[in-house]
Coordinates of C-alpha atoms and ligand atoms in Angstrom, one line a residue:
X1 CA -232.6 -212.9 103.5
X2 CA -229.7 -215.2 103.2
X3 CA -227.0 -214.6 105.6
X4 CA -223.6 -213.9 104.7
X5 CA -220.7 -215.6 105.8
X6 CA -218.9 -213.0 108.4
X7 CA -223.1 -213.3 110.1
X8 CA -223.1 -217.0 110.2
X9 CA -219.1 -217.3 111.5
X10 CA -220.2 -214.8 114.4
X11 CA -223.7 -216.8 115.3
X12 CA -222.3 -220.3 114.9
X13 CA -219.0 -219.5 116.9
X14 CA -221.2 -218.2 120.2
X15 CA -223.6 -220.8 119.6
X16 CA -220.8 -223.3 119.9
X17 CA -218.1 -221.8 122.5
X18 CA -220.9 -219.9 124.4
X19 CA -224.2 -222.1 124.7
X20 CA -222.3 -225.3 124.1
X21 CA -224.9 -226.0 121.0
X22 CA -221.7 -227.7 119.2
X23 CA -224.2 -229.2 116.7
X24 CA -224.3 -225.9 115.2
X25 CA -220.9 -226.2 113.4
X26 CA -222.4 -228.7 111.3
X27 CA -224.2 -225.8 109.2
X28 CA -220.7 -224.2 108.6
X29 CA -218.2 -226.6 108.1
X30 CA -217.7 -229.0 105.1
X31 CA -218.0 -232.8 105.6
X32 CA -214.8 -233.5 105.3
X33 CA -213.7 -230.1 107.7
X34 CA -209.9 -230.9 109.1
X35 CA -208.6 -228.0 111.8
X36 CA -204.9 -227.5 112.2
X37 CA -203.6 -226.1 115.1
X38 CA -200.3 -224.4 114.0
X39 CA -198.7 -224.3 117.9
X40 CA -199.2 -228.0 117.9
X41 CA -199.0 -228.9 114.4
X42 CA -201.9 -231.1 115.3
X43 CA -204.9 -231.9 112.9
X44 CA -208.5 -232.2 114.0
X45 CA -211.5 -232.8 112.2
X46 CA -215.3 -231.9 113.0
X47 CA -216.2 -234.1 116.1
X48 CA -213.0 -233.7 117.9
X49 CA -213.4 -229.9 117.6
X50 CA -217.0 -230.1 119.0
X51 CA -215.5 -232.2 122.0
X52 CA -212.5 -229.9 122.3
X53 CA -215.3 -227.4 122.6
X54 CA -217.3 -228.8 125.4
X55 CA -214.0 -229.9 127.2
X56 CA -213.2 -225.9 127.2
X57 CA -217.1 -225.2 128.3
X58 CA -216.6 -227.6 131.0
X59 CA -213.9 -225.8 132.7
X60 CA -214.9 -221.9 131.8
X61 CA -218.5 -222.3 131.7
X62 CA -219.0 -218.9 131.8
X63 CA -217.0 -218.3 128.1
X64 CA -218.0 -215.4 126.3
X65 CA -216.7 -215.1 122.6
X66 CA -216.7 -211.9 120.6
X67 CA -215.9 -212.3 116.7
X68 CA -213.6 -209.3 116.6
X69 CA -213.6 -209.1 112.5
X70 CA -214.1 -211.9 109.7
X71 CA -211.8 -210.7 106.2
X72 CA -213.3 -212.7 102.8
X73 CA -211.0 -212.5 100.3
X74 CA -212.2 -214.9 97.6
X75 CA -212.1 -218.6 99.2
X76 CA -210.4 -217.9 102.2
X77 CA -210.8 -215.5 105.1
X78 CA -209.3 -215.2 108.1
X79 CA -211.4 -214.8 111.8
X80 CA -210.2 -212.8 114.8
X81 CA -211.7 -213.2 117.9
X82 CA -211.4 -212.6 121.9
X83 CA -212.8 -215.3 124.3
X84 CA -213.1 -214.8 128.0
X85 CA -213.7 -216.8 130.7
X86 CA -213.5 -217.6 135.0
X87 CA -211.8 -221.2 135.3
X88 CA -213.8 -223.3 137.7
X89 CA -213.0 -226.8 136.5
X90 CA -210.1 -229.2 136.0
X91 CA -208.6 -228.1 132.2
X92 CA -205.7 -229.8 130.7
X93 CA -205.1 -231.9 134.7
X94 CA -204.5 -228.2 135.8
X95 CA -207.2 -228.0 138.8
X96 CA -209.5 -224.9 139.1
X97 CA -207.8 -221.6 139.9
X98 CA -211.0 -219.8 139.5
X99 CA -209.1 -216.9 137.9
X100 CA -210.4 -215.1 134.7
X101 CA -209.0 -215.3 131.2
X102 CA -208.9 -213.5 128.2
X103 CA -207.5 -215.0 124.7
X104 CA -207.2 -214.1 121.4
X105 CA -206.9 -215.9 118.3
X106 CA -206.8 -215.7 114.5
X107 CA -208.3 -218.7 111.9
X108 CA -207.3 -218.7 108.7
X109 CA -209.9 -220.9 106.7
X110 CA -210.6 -222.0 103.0
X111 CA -214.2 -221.5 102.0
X112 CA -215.8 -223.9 99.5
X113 CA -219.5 -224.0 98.6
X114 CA -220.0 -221.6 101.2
X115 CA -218.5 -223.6 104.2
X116 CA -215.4 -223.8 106.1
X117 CA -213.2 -227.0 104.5
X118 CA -210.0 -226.2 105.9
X119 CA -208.9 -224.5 109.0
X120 CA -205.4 -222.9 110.4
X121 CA -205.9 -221.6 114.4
X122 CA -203.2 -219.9 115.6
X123 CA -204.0 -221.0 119.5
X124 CA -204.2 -224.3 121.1
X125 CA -205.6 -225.2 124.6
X126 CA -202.0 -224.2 126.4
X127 CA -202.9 -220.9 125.2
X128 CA -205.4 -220.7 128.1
X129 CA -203.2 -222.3 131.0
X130 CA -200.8 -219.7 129.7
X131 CA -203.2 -216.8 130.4
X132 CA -204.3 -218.3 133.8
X133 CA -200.6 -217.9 134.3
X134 CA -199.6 -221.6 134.0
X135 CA -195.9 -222.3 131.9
X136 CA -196.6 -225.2 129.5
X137 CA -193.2 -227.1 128.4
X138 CA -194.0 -226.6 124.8
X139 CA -190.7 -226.5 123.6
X140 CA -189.2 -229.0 125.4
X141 CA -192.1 -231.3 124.4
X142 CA -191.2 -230.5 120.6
X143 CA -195.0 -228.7 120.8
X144 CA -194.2 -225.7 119.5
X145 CA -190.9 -224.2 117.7
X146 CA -192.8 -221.5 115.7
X147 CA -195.2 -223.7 114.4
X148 CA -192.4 -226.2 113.6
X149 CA -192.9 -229.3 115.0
X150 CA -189.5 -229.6 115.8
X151 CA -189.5 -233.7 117.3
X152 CA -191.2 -237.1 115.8
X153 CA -191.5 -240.3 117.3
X154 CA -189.0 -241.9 114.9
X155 CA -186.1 -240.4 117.0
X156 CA -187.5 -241.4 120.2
X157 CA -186.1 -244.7 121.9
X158 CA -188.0 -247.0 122.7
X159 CA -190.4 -246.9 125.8
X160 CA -189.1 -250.6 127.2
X161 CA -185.2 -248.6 126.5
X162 CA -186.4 -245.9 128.4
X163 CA -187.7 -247.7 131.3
X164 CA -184.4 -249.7 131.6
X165 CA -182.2 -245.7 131.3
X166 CA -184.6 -244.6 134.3
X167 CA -184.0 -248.3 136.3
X168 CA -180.1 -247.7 136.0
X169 CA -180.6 -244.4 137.8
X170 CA -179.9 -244.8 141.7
X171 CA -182.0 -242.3 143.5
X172 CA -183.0 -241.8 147.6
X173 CA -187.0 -241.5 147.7
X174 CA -188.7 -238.7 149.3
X175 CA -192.6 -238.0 150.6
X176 CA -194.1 -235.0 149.2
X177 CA -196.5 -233.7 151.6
X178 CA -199.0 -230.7 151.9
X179 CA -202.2 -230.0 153.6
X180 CA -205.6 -229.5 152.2
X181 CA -208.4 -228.5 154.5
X182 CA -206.6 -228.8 157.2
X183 CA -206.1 -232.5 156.6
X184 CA -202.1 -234.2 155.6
X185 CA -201.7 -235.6 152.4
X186 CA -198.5 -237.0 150.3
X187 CA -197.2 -239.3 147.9
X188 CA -193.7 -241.2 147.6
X189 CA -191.7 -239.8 145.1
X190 CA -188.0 -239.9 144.1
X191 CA -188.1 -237.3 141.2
X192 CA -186.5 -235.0 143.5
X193 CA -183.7 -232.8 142.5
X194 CA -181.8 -230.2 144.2
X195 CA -182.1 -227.2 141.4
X196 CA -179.4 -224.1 143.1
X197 CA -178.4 -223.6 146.4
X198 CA -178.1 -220.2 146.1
X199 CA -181.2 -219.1 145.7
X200 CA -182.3 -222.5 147.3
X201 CA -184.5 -224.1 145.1
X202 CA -185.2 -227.5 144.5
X203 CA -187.5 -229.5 142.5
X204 CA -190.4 -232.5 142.0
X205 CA -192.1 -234.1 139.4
X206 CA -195.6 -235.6 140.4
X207 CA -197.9 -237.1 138.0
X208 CA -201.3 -235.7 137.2
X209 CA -203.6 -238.8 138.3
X210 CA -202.0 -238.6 141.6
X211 CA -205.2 -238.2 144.7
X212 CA -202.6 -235.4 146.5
X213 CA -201.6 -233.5 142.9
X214 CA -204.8 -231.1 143.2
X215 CA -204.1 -230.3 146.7
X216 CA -200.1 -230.0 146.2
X217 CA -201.2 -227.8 142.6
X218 CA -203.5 -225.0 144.8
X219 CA -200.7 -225.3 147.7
X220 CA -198.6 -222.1 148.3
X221 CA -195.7 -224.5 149.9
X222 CA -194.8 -228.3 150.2
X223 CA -193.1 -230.5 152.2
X224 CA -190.1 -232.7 150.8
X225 CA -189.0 -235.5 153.4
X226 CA -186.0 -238.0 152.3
X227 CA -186.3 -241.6 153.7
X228 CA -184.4 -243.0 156.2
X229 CA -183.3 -246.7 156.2
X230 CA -185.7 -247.1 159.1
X231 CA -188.7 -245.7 157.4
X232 CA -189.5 -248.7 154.8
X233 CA -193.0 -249.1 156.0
X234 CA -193.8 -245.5 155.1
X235 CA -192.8 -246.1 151.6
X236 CA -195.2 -248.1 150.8
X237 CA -197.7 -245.8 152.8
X238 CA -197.1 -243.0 150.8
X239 CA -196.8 -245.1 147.2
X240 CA -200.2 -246.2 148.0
X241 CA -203.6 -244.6 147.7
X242 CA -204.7 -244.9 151.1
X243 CA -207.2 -242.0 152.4
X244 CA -205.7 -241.3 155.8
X245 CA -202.1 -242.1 154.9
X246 CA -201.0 -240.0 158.1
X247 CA -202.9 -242.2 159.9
X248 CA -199.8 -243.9 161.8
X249 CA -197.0 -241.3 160.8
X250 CA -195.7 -239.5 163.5
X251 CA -195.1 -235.8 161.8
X252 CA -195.1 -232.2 162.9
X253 CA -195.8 -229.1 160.8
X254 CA -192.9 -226.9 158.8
X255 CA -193.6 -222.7 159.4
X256 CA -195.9 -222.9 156.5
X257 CA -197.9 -225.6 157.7
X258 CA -196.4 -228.3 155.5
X259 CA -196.3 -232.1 157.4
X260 CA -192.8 -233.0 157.9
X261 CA -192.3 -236.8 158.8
X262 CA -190.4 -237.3 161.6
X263 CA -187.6 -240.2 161.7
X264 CA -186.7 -239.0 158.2
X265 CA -183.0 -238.4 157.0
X266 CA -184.0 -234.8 156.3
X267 CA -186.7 -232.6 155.4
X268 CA -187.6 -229.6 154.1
X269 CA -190.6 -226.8 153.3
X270 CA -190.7 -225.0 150.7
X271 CA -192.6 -222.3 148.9
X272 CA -194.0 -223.1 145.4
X273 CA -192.5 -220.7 142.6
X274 CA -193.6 -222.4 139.5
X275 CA -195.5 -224.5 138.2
X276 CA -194.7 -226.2 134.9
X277 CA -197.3 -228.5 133.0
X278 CA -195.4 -231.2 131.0
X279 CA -198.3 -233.2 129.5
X280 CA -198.6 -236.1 132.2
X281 CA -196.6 -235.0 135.2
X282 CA -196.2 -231.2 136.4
X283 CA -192.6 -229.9 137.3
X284 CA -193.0 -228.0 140.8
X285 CA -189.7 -225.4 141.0
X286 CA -189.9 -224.2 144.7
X287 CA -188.0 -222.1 147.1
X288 CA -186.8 -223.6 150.4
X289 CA -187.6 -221.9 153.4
X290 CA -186.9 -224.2 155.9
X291 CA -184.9 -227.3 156.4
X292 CA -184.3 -230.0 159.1
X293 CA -180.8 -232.5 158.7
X294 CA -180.3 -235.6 160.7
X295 CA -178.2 -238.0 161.4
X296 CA -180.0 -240.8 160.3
X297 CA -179.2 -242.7 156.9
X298 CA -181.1 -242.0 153.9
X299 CA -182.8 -244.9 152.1
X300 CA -182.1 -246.0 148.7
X301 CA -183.9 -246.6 145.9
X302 CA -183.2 -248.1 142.2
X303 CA -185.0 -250.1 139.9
X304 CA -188.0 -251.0 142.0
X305 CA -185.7 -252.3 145.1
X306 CA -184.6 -250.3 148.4
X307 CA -181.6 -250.7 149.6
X308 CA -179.9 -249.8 153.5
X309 CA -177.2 -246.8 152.5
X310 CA -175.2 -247.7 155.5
X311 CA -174.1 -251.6 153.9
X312 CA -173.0 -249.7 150.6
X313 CA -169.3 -250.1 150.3
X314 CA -167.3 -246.7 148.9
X315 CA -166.1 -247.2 145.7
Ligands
FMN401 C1 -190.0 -245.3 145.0 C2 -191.1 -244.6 144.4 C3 -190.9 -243.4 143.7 C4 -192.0 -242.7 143.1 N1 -191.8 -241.5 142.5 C5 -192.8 -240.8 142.0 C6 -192.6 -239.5 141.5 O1 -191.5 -239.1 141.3 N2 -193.7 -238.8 141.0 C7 -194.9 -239.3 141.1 O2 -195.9 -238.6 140.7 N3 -195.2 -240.5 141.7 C8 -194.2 -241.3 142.1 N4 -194.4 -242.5 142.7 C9 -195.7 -243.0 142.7 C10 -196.7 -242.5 143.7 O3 -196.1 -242.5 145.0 C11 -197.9 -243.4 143.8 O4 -198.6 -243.3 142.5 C12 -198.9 -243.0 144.9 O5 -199.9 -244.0 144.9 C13 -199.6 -241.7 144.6 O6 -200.5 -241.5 145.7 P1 -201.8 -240.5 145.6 O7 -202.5 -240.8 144.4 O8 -202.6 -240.8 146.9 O9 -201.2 -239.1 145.6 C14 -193.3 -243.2 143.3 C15 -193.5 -244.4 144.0 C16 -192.4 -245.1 144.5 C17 -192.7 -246.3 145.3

């Protein structure tokens, strides 16, 4: 007996998303298949979705997908369904939380001969972070405005423009330090900003390919040390990808256990509060609750050079 189309939707959509036996699609979709994810406004066609599919597989291996209902009117239908899954790999350069999630989504698809030609999801990858609990900066990324995309490259200035706004920007630089294992780790940085002092929160930027980022993600606090004009030798200790970057650094431990570096200008520790994923870099918003001030100078920093705050002259 021929199956119909609700039958084949429900076997080849757990064949795919729960057995990874992506292959299956082939016998549902058209040739010339294109998927449209309307929080994104991006398009996809078959082979991207098949590796979208085992990219999701990879980090919830465990997925389970129900087909909740399939509705044919005519030549298209629409497909509700509920996935659910334990997060145990690195999705979207978010490492594992190991927490469960369940997501729902609705397809809205165009039927021709008998197979899926076009497709309209209602859910995109961020979906998931967002049900592990993880803010995405859709918005501000022009991702999502109601399935507008609401920014285009043609207003964007160019990246070489860009690079020469960020080197006009005089900044100290700070080391960003936590612990994992047991063991110090941390990274240079000078996206630091000081958010509200009352509460006191502050924040950092750190890019996802950095070696400490998946200690500093599953971290409950973090240590932020500024620079002093005496420390230049630790910049380029803590820019670098050295494995025991503590190795020579004199440091002691904040209440929390984060390293604080002594000789610095200041330092601080800090609870983690959020956690926002901004495609390349993730935005940590934490809560101070502990700092150190002394009387040293701070270094500074601007367009690649460091510079000895005490020779500056006031303006
Ligand atoms: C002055 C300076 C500022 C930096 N600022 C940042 C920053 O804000 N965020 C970031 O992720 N990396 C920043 N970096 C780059 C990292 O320190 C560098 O990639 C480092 O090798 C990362 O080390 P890791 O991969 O061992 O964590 C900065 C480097 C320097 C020298």
């Amino acid at each position: 007996m021929q199956q119909t189309f609700e039958s084949a939707v429900a076997n080849v959509w757990q064949a795919a998303w729960d057995r990874g036996e992506v292959e299956a699609l082939e016998t549902l979709v058209s040739d010339d298949y294109l998927r449209v994810s309307k929080s994104s406004g991006k398009a996809a066609n078959l082979s991207q979705l098949q590796g979208e599919i085992l990219a999701i597989r990879e980090a919830f291996p465990d997925l389970v997908t129900t087909v909740d209902a399939v509705v044919v009117d005519g030549t298209s239908a629409a497909i509700f369904w509920t996935s659910t899954g334990t997060h145990t790999a690195p999705f979207m350069g978010v490492p594992a939380t190991g927490r469960q999630v369940q997501t729902r989504g609705s397809n809205f698809v165009t039927i021709e001969a008998g197979r899926i030609k076009q497709e309209t999801v209602t859910w995109d990858g961020s979906e998931l972070l967002q049900s592990l609990g993880i803010r995405h900066l859709g918005d501000a990324l022009g991702e999502a405005d109601g399935g507008v995309v609401v920014d285009s490259l043609s207003d964007e200035p160019d990246l070489e423009v860009m690079k020469g706004f960020n080197r006009q920007f005089v900044t100290g630089v700070t080391v960003v330090t936590t612990k994992e294992g047991g063991v110090p780790k941390g990274l240079a940085v000078n996206a630091y900003a000081s958010v509200s002092l009352e509460p006191p929160l502050v924040m950092v930027c750190i890019q996802k390919t950095s070696s400490t980022y998946p200690a500093l993600f599953a971290s409950t606090h973090l240590g932020i040390n500024i620079l002093s004009n005496e420390q230049k030798p630790t910049v380029s200790t803590f820019a670098s990808k050295s494995a025991d970057k503590f190795a020579e650094i004199d440091w002691h431990a904040g209440p929390h256990g984060s390293p604080l570096i002594d000789g610095s200008s200041a330092a601080l520790e800090a609870e983690i509060r959020e956690r926002f994923q901004a495609k390349t870099h993730t935005i940590f918003i934490c809560r101070v609750r502990h700092a150190e001030v002394s009387e040293t100078a701070p270094m500074v920093y601007q367009a690649g050079r460091f510079f000895d705050s005490e020779g500056l002259s006031q303006l």
